[in-house]
Amino acid sequence: MRYPALPLLALCALGLLLGACTDTHDMARADVPLPKPTAREVSFEQDVKPILDAKCLACHGCYDAPCQLKLETAEGLVRGAYPEPVYDGTRQEAMSPTRLGMDEQTEAGWRSRGFHSVLQGGEQTQSVLYQMLALGKQYPPQPNSRLPEDIELGITRQNQCVTSEAFDEYAKEHPLEGMPLAVTGLTDDEFATLSGWLNQGAHIDTAPVPLSAAEQRAVETWEGFLNREDDRHRLVARWLFEHLFLAHLYFEDLDGQTRFFEVVRSSTPPGKPVAPIATVRPNDAPGQAFHYRLRPVEGTLVHKRHITFALSEARLARVRELFFSTDWKVSRLPGYDYVARANPFITFADLPARARYQFMLDEAEYFTRTFIRGPVCRGQIATDVIRDQFWTFFQAPDSDQFIIDADYQAKVSPLLGMPGQDYSLLDAGENWLHYRGQRNDYLAQRQQQYIQAQPDGASLGDIWDGDGRNTNALLTIFRHHDSASVTRGLVGEVPLTLWLMDYPLFERTYYELVVNFDVFGTLAHQAQTRLYFDLIRNGAEQNFLRLMPAGTRKAIQRGWYQGLGKLRLDISYHHLDDTAPSAETYVSKAPQQEFAIRLLEDLRAINAMPDDALNRCQGANCGRREQPAWIQRADQALARIASTPAAELPGIKYLPEVVFVRVRHTDGERTVYSLLRNRAHSNVAFMLGESLRYEPDKDTVTVVPGIIGSYPNFIFDVPTAQVEHFVSLLGRAEEDEEFERIVTSWGVRRTHPQFWAVLHDFTAWQREHQPLQAGVFDVNRFENL
């Protein structure tokens, strides 16, 4: 226990106030008058939805929404709750998908699947929604207090998913666990509004907003392109669909338009209402004739799943240039069988590889976000494969042997299939050995190909430079334990590992973690996905090591795989070539650091976040010179804790993985930062035993201006005049009590009176500075500090 629990005396005082003074599990329902339901007519759209967005959606927006009660749309509220969780790492049989707007279209359909209403009560009971809100209103937490330890929080919480008839027993056992859960609750007006709406029959008055004339024209243009009937267009359209099905699409050419769309396969043609075909994966057999359709994304945007992609006239021209400017033919349109799903390099062999790769490079941040950020809401099965902070860059198309050598491409394509199609646990081991063997055979042939094609070795010139203007070329990835983020630019200190992705790696990562991943799948499916991603990481590291001097690569790699990880080098991975030359010359005994500095210098023009003023600042005069003086001072203060190991700054060991910091200026202005704790591990080669490989004294913090992460674990709200004091205390805090004083002074706990206002101000800040990226942040991982 990091801090003392809420004192019993304080709980007792609260109990007296509420009509009870016993153990929290024995407390009876409090007989405290609740605000009376409003008598005025309540509109869902105008009155109720804003409250749900402000106080409920932060926990009820992702796949792991408690009891699958998803509240970003009215459909989710009407659908109600269901006890079976989406995320189950021990599931032996696949779960039937429960995607809103896809797997059922009516309330009756969801009832037939076992979802129960939260809006309607029984004959003798009120609705679950009312009872949960009333319980939360009757037992408010002490303002800005730490919550009792016996309130289970976080994504491991065992949700009860009670019906209205069973609610009294829940309330008796969990009196402090009404809604919103363990957080500052509803105001009197908000409670009166919601209870009044429920009393009036919980009528939903939401109606679809018709497309504007400009939106309709844009939709027609793209649907017309995607549904052309010649074989070349049909093959391109399928590849584009499989790469954009996850995107929130927007029309970049339409001024003032903020509506987002998604592309689906529909049984109805353009001009008719969309009737989505509900396959588990986008490359599953549709089972009937279909058309590609664009439909508006409904409801409030949730940051985790809001991954955007721009459509425009320029984009359409780019697609035509990439895919139709050369003469290629379709030998046979592919089907949707096992091989077609497992190996996109065979499925789309007729489609020019250069066009596919360049399309992905043009928006590399988007594609990396799809498999690094989401929409999978509990990603530890994949994220424990990667380091907490590393840089990613890409092989230049003209240097990628898969792109430029057709014979080599044809020879290795059959080796690029991926596991995970079989859900049987009994078959998992055999499948894994088969695909691991194919991958290692491919890597052996790749090594030989590059030795022959580049006898002098790899060089910085083999890295894609974004054609001199595209900032997608350089990315930084951060892991936050069970989630992860990606941003443009080379952010933070020079990382322990760097990834060089070529086309086969980039495409396989996308297909393994996005197209072919089934969040409703079995343990066998999830385990094979995770194990193959381990091979992908290793492949990206080996690609980078070709740039290091011969004779140093194995030593560098052993530094990445310390301890038990060394076994993996001999058992699972193809051996690393340490004899072929590198075309890069080095003068120091630290070639990796030397290369990183060279990379920063040579590609400075496309580095979206140079970061010399914060995490890589070497002197005392840190701070972004283009910012106002008060922000420069905040930068300078925060730079003192950036990139310094916990052994020297003990206070950072108390920070969770993602901390949002708001710095308020005296004139009402504010700026925001993300403090990202990078947890150090001796290796990331194993699925289990992460705590055994954790090296806490090597932890560092990356200070990022702006917002990184969808799940803030804590928030600090600091006046600009106190930033230096805040940083000073944080850096030297060695005891629990010292960090407790920091939290008490500047922390925004779940119970803070302004918790919701501060949380949503980060969304407001992002909407002001990155309007296309803004969405509601998820607080399921917000810690009880």
XYZ file of C-alpha atoms in Angstrom, residues 220-699:
480
model
C -20.637 9.506 -53.982
C -17.168 10.150 -55.428
C -15.451 7.647 -53.146
C -18.211 5.041 -53.311
C -18.156 5.332 -57.069
C -14.410 4.732 -57.136
C -14.498 1.817 -54.683
C -17.327 0.047 -56.503
C -16.044 0.070 -60.065
C -16.462 -3.391 -61.532
C -13.298 -4.085 -63.547
C -10.886 -6.523 -61.914
C -8.097 -4.025 -61.310
C -10.386 -1.642 -59.441
C -11.977 -4.493 -57.519
C -8.596 -5.715 -56.290
C -7.452 -2.209 -55.343
C -10.759 -1.535 -53.594
C -10.461 -4.697 -51.514
C -6.913 -3.816 -50.455
C -7.976 -0.254 -49.591
C -10.969 -1.498 -47.604
C -8.829 -3.865 -45.558
C -6.480 -0.960 -44.804
C -9.119 1.674 -44.011
C -11.925 -0.275 -42.307
C -10.722 0.931 -38.903
C -10.328 4.594 -39.862
C -12.451 7.549 -38.949
C -12.459 9.110 -42.396
C -12.998 12.799 -43.000
C -13.224 14.939 -46.120
C -10.268 17.266 -46.001
C -11.515 19.527 -48.801
C -14.744 20.491 -47.033
C -14.268 23.648 -44.988
C -15.766 23.497 -41.518
C -16.764 19.848 -41.797
C -16.008 17.804 -38.679
C -18.127 14.748 -39.397
C -16.294 11.433 -39.633
C -17.185 8.381 -41.705
C -16.341 4.705 -41.788
C -16.175 2.334 -44.733
C -18.130 -0.922 -44.516
C -19.222 -3.743 -46.768
C -22.962 -3.426 -47.305
C -25.532 -5.652 -48.971
C -27.104 -2.502 -50.439
C -25.700 -0.381 -53.284
C -24.896 3.330 -53.171
C -28.001 5.428 -52.890
C -29.730 2.951 -50.554
C -29.568 2.785 -46.722
C -26.402 1.025 -45.569
C -26.949 -2.594 -44.439
C -23.576 -3.709 -43.046
C -22.354 -7.261 -43.528
C -21.234 -8.333 -40.062
C -18.126 -10.446 -40.544
C -15.663 -10.785 -37.670
C -12.750 -9.592 -39.791
C -12.675 -7.359 -42.846
C -11.143 -10.183 -44.901
C -13.669 -12.837 -43.902
C -15.906 -14.110 -46.696
C -18.891 -11.742 -47.010
C -21.213 -14.594 -47.967
C -23.170 -12.489 -50.451
C -22.805 -9.766 -53.033
C -21.725 -6.491 -51.444
C -20.812 -2.875 -52.055
C -18.320 -0.647 -50.284
C -20.200 2.106 -48.514
C -19.339 5.137 -46.394
C -21.558 5.876 -43.407
C -21.250 8.557 -40.705
C -19.616 7.633 -37.407
C -22.365 7.992 -34.818
C -22.114 9.381 -31.310
C -19.442 11.086 -29.261
C -15.824 10.452 -30.217
C -13.709 8.437 -27.792
C -9.991 9.214 -28.063
C -8.816 5.605 -27.912
C -10.728 4.542 -31.018
C -10.545 7.834 -32.892
C -7.866 7.100 -35.504
C -8.295 9.474 -38.402
C -7.536 9.328 -42.115
C -8.141 12.138 -44.614
C -9.944 11.700 -47.923
C -9.656 14.413 -50.552
C -9.338 15.039 -54.257
C -5.573 14.954 -53.813
C -5.801 11.611 -52.024
C -7.898 10.127 -54.814
C -5.417 11.429 -57.373
C -2.596 9.852 -55.327
C -4.388 6.502 -55.265
C -4.823 6.630 -59.035
C -1.178 7.598 -59.495
C 0.108 4.795 -57.268
C -2.157 1.975 -58.415
C -3.130 2.777 -61.993
C -0.184 4.579 -63.591
C 1.548 1.310 -64.500
C 0.334 -1.569 -66.631
C -0.430 -4.574 -64.448
C -3.027 -7.272 -64.786
C -5.137 -9.356 -62.443
C -4.523 -13.044 -63.064
C -7.417 -14.059 -60.794
C -9.384 -12.222 -58.144
C -8.529 -13.766 -54.765
C -11.045 -15.414 -52.495
C -11.412 -15.322 -48.721
C -10.092 -18.722 -47.735
C -7.542 -19.558 -45.048
C -4.477 -18.760 -47.171
C -5.971 -15.519 -48.467
C -6.495 -14.314 -44.901
C -3.168 -15.559 -43.557
C -0.929 -14.250 -46.338
C -1.784 -10.878 -47.945
C 1.403 -11.045 -50.022
C -0.111 -13.942 -51.973
C -3.634 -12.520 -51.883
C -2.527 -9.227 -53.442
C 0.430 -10.503 -55.452
C -0.954 -8.924 -58.649
C -1.123 -5.507 -57.007
C 2.201 -3.645 -57.412
C 4.100 -3.906 -54.122
C 5.573 -0.439 -54.575
C 2.080 1.064 -54.713
C 1.002 -0.782 -51.578
C 4.090 0.196 -49.620
C 4.065 3.834 -50.699
C 0.391 4.202 -49.798
C 1.228 2.985 -46.291
C 4.319 5.187 -46.039
C 2.350 8.275 -47.039
C 0.317 7.854 -43.821
C 2.693 5.767 -41.738
C 1.515 7.348 -38.484
C -2.062 6.236 -39.188
C -1.079 2.657 -39.956
C 1.234 2.472 -36.962
C -1.532 3.871 -34.759
C -3.918 1.143 -35.869
C -1.711 -1.562 -34.376
C -0.003 0.416 -31.607
C -2.866 2.477 -30.152
C -6.081 0.726 -30.869
C -8.913 0.103 -30.917
C -8.055 -2.903 -28.722
C -8.605 -1.544 -25.221
C -6.551 -4.069 -23.280
C -3.399 -4.520 -25.253
C -0.960 -6.151 -22.867
C -0.966 -9.350 -24.891
C 0.840 -7.313 -27.546
C 2.389 -4.430 -25.631
C 4.545 -6.598 -23.386
C 6.473 -7.447 -26.562
C 7.779 -3.883 -26.949
C 9.969 -1.442 -25.057
C 8.450 1.548 -23.301
C 9.997 4.066 -25.721
C 11.619 3.535 -29.104
C 11.994 5.134 -32.521
C 10.665 3.708 -35.775
C 11.650 4.547 -39.327
C 11.245 2.857 -42.689
C 13.196 1.294 -45.528
C 13.206 3.492 -48.601
C 11.127 1.853 -51.372
C 14.065 2.011 -53.780
C 16.186 0.100 -51.248
C 13.575 -2.508 -50.340
C 14.481 -5.721 -52.110
C 10.915 -6.982 -51.885
C 9.865 -3.942 -53.921
C 12.606 -3.823 -56.524
C 13.394 -7.513 -57.164
C 10.392 -9.386 -58.562
C 12.104 -12.789 -58.448
C 12.996 -12.374 -54.787
C 9.471 -11.171 -54.030
C 7.947 -14.249 -55.665
C 10.378 -16.569 -53.868
C 9.774 -15.288 -50.331
C 6.066 -14.361 -50.479
C 4.898 -17.901 -49.537
C 6.984 -17.598 -46.346
C 5.177 -14.470 -45.139
C 1.963 -16.061 -43.889
C 0.887 -15.352 -40.307
C -0.681 -17.492 -37.582
C -3.875 -16.918 -35.647
C -6.496 -18.192 -38.087
C -7.011 -21.370 -36.031
C -8.688 -20.952 -32.660
C -8.064 -24.446 -31.290
C -5.689 -24.632 -28.341
C -4.715 -28.166 -29.355
C -3.501 -26.937 -32.750
C -1.791 -23.777 -31.451
C 1.606 -25.341 -30.805
C 1.859 -26.996 -34.198
C 0.687 -23.840 -35.979
C 3.167 -21.713 -34.080
C 6.114 -23.952 -34.962
C 5.057 -23.926 -38.628
C 4.833 -20.150 -38.911
C 7.928 -19.520 -36.816
C 9.855 -21.856 -39.103
C 8.576 -20.061 -42.189
C 9.504 -16.692 -40.714
C 13.042 -17.820 -39.917
C 13.423 -19.335 -43.396
C 12.327 -15.988 -44.806
C 14.835 -14.117 -42.635
C 17.647 -16.373 -43.839
C 16.768 -15.644 -47.453
C 16.407 -11.941 -46.690
C 19.875 -11.802 -45.180
C 21.390 -13.489 -48.215
C 19.480 -11.246 -50.625
C 20.708 -8.055 -48.998
C 24.304 -9.299 -48.788
C 24.250 -9.912 -52.525
C 22.364 -6.732 -53.444
C 24.314 -4.463 -51.063
C 27.815 -5.894 -50.751
C 28.977 -2.709 -49.014
C 26.148 -2.946 -46.487
C 23.265 -0.739 -45.422
C 23.494 3.008 -44.962
C 21.470 5.964 -43.780
C 20.538 6.488 -47.428
C 18.468 3.298 -47.283
C 16.063 4.961 -44.857
C 12.977 6.657 -46.296
C 13.411 10.409 -45.925
C 9.740 11.249 -46.421
C 10.607 12.512 -49.896
C 11.980 15.547 -48.119
C 8.616 16.722 -46.786
C 6.546 13.938 -45.244
C 6.866 13.879 -41.446
C 5.323 10.387 -41.312
C 8.844 9.079 -41.951
C 9.974 9.337 -38.302
C 7.844 8.016 -35.465
C 8.170 7.442 -31.725
C 6.275 4.685 -29.946
C 5.541 4.676 -26.224
C 4.258 1.722 -24.255
C 2.074 2.435 -21.204
C 1.952 -1.093 -19.725
C -1.294 -2.359 -21.311
C -1.750 0.359 -23.922
C 0.563 2.254 -26.250
C 0.815 5.448 -28.300
C 2.588 6.703 -31.386
C 3.486 10.207 -32.444
C 5.402 11.789 -35.281
C 8.979 12.823 -34.673
C 11.889 11.363 -32.738
C 10.834 12.104 -29.169
C 12.757 11.520 -25.971
C 16.256 10.339 -25.264
C 18.034 8.075 -27.726
C 16.237 4.780 -27.036
C 17.703 1.425 -26.200
C 16.262 -0.124 -29.369
C 15.311 1.248 -32.770
C 13.071 -0.306 -35.401
C 13.684 -0.257 -39.138
C 10.537 -1.436 -40.907
C 10.547 -2.611 -44.514
C 7.403 -3.369 -46.475
C 7.064 -7.053 -45.503
C 7.398 -6.127 -41.814
C 5.051 -3.143 -41.978
C 2.343 -5.065 -43.802
C 2.647 -8.168 -41.621
C 2.404 -6.091 -38.456
C -0.749 -4.450 -39.753
C -2.381 -7.705 -40.799
C -1.384 -9.662 -37.695
C -2.479 -7.029 -35.153
C -5.343 -5.299 -36.984
C -6.933 -7.123 -39.906
C -6.572 -10.667 -38.572
C -6.862 -9.967 -34.852
C -10.161 -10.968 -33.278
C -10.755 -9.307 -29.925
C -13.500 -11.875 -29.351
C -11.149 -14.767 -30.126
C -9.715 -17.564 -28.032
C -6.621 -17.969 -25.901
C -4.963 -19.858 -28.753
C -5.648 -17.047 -31.221
C -4.397 -14.353 -28.855
C -1.274 -16.292 -27.849
C -0.244 -16.940 -31.458
C -0.777 -13.273 -32.285
C 1.430 -12.188 -29.400
C 4.185 -14.696 -30.200
C 4.337 -13.647 -33.849
C 4.503 -9.991 -32.871
C 7.586 -10.921 -30.858
C 9.152 -12.121 -34.116
C 8.130 -8.910 -35.860
C 9.857 -6.838 -33.192
C 12.968 -8.973 -33.508
C 12.901 -8.562 -37.282
C 12.692 -4.773 -37.037
C 15.619 -4.775 -34.604
C 17.703 -6.994 -36.888
C 16.977 -4.684 -39.816
C 18.364 -1.794 -37.792
C 21.421 -3.768 -36.686
C 22.532 -4.094 -40.321
C 23.439 -0.411 -39.998
C 25.794 -1.138 -37.096
C 29.457 -2.100 -37.671
C 30.259 -5.756 -38.259
C 31.473 -7.389 -35.084
C 29.358 -5.188 -32.774
C 25.840 -6.385 -33.588
C 25.706 -9.430 -31.364
C 27.009 -7.460 -28.395
C 24.383 -4.767 -28.966
C 21.666 -7.384 -29.314
C 22.766 -9.176 -26.142
C 22.342 -5.856 -24.342
C 18.716 -5.851 -25.470
C 18.134 -9.472 -24.411
C 19.781 -9.725 -21.030
C 19.195 -12.601 -18.660
C 16.739 -15.239 -19.777
C 16.142 -13.349 -23.004
C 19.408 -14.739 -24.347
C 17.729 -18.140 -24.684
C 15.363 -16.681 -27.234
C 18.277 -15.694 -29.454
C 19.198 -19.366 -29.820
C 15.734 -20.961 -29.777
C 13.161 -18.735 -31.494
C 15.027 -16.193 -33.593
C 17.061 -16.610 -36.732
C 20.738 -16.007 -36.052
C 22.014 -12.466 -36.459
C 24.588 -11.832 -39.181
C 27.533 -10.091 -37.535
C 30.029 -10.315 -40.400
C 28.531 -8.447 -43.363
C 29.813 -4.867 -43.565
C 27.876 -1.689 -42.873
C 28.138 1.184 -45.332
C 28.106 3.586 -42.393
C 31.426 4.554 -40.844
C 31.832 5.107 -37.114
C 34.498 6.791 -35.051
C 33.268 6.020 -31.543
C 32.767 2.918 -29.437
C 29.064 3.749 -29.166
C 27.863 3.248 -32.766
C 24.167 3.149 -31.887
C 24.339 6.545 -30.184
C 26.479 7.880 -33.007
C 23.995 6.684 -35.619
C 21.065 8.180 -33.730
C 22.776 11.585 -33.664
C 23.471 11.294 -37.378
C 19.829 10.361 -38.025
C 18.641 13.403 -36.052
C 20.936 15.696 -37.994
C 20.393 14.337 -41.501
C 16.579 14.097 -41.247
C 16.019 17.217 -39.175
C 13.817 18.745 -41.899
C 11.158 16.037 -41.486
C 11.456 15.513 -37.736
C 8.062 16.701 -36.492
C 9.270 16.999 -32.879
C 13.020 17.771 -32.706
C 12.909 17.627 -28.855
C 16.302 19.267 -28.363
C 14.724 21.724 -25.929
C 13.353 19.180 -23.453
C 14.316 15.511 -23.316
C 17.606 15.853 -25.198
C 18.556 19.247 -23.804
C 22.135 19.060 -22.598
C 22.493 22.411 -20.852
C 20.636 24.560 -18.361
C 19.031 26.801 -20.976
C 16.247 24.432 -22.030
C 12.787 25.315 -23.324
C 11.114 25.948 -26.671
C 12.181 29.374 -27.852
C 9.113 29.856 -30.045
C 6.789 29.686 -27.021
C 5.788 32.526 -24.655
C 8.129 33.179 -21.740
C 5.882 31.486 -19.158
C 5.778 28.272 -21.213
C 9.548 28.445 -21.673
C 9.925 28.575 -17.889
C 7.627 25.562 -17.497
C 9.642 23.729 -20.174
C 12.875 24.548 -18.408
C 11.599 23.262 -15.074
C 10.173 20.024 -16.465
C 13.304 19.354 -18.515
C 15.104 18.720 -15.212
C 13.290 15.435 -14.730
C 13.405 14.367 -18.380
C 15.532 11.391 -19.416
C 17.158 11.008 -15.984
C 17.108 7.528 -14.408
C 15.120 6.896 -11.248
C 18.338 6.011 -9.427
C 19.160 9.742 -9.596
C 15.594 11.083 -9.341
C 13.824 8.816 -6.863
C 10.510 10.686 -7.050
C 9.685 9.462 -10.543
C 9.249 5.918 -9.208
C 5.895 7.086 -7.814
C 4.583 8.239 -11.172
C 2.266 5.928 -13.112
C 2.807 5.358 -16.831
C 0.786 8.319 -18.181
C 0.425 11.559 -16.234
C -1.309 14.615 -17.680
C -0.102 17.963 -16.345
C -1.984 21.211 -16.815
C 0.037 24.380 -16.241
C -2.184 27.424 -15.621
C -0.968 30.935 -16.329
C -2.123 33.957 -14.360
C -4.071 35.458 -17.262
C -6.252 32.365 -17.693
C -4.125 30.738 -20.367
C -2.931 27.164 -19.920
C -0.732 24.611 -21.572
C -0.521 20.861 -21.107
C 2.178 18.189 -20.906
C 2.304 14.412 -20.777
C 4.782 12.814 -18.377
C 5.443 9.295 -19.643
C 7.196 6.912 -17.311
C 9.381 4.568 -19.323
C 9.711 1.322 -17.398
C 13.003 -0.482 -18.004
C 13.233 -4.248 -18.545
C 16.194 -6.537 -19.062
C 14.349 -7.937 -22.076
C 10.854 -8.072 -23.568
C 11.119 -11.516 -25.100
C 8.705 -13.450 -22.882
C 4.956 -13.450 -22.456
C 5.049 -14.041 -18.694
C 7.197 -12.919 -15.779
C 7.454 -9.257 -16.719
C 7.926 -8.230 -13.079
C 10.982 -10.488 -12.860
C 12.613 -8.563 -15.712
C 11.722 -5.103 -14.435
C 14.648 -2.784 -13.567
C 13.034 0.166 -11.720
C 16.229 2.115 -11.048
C 16.623 2.547 -14.822
C 13.146 4.042 -15.315
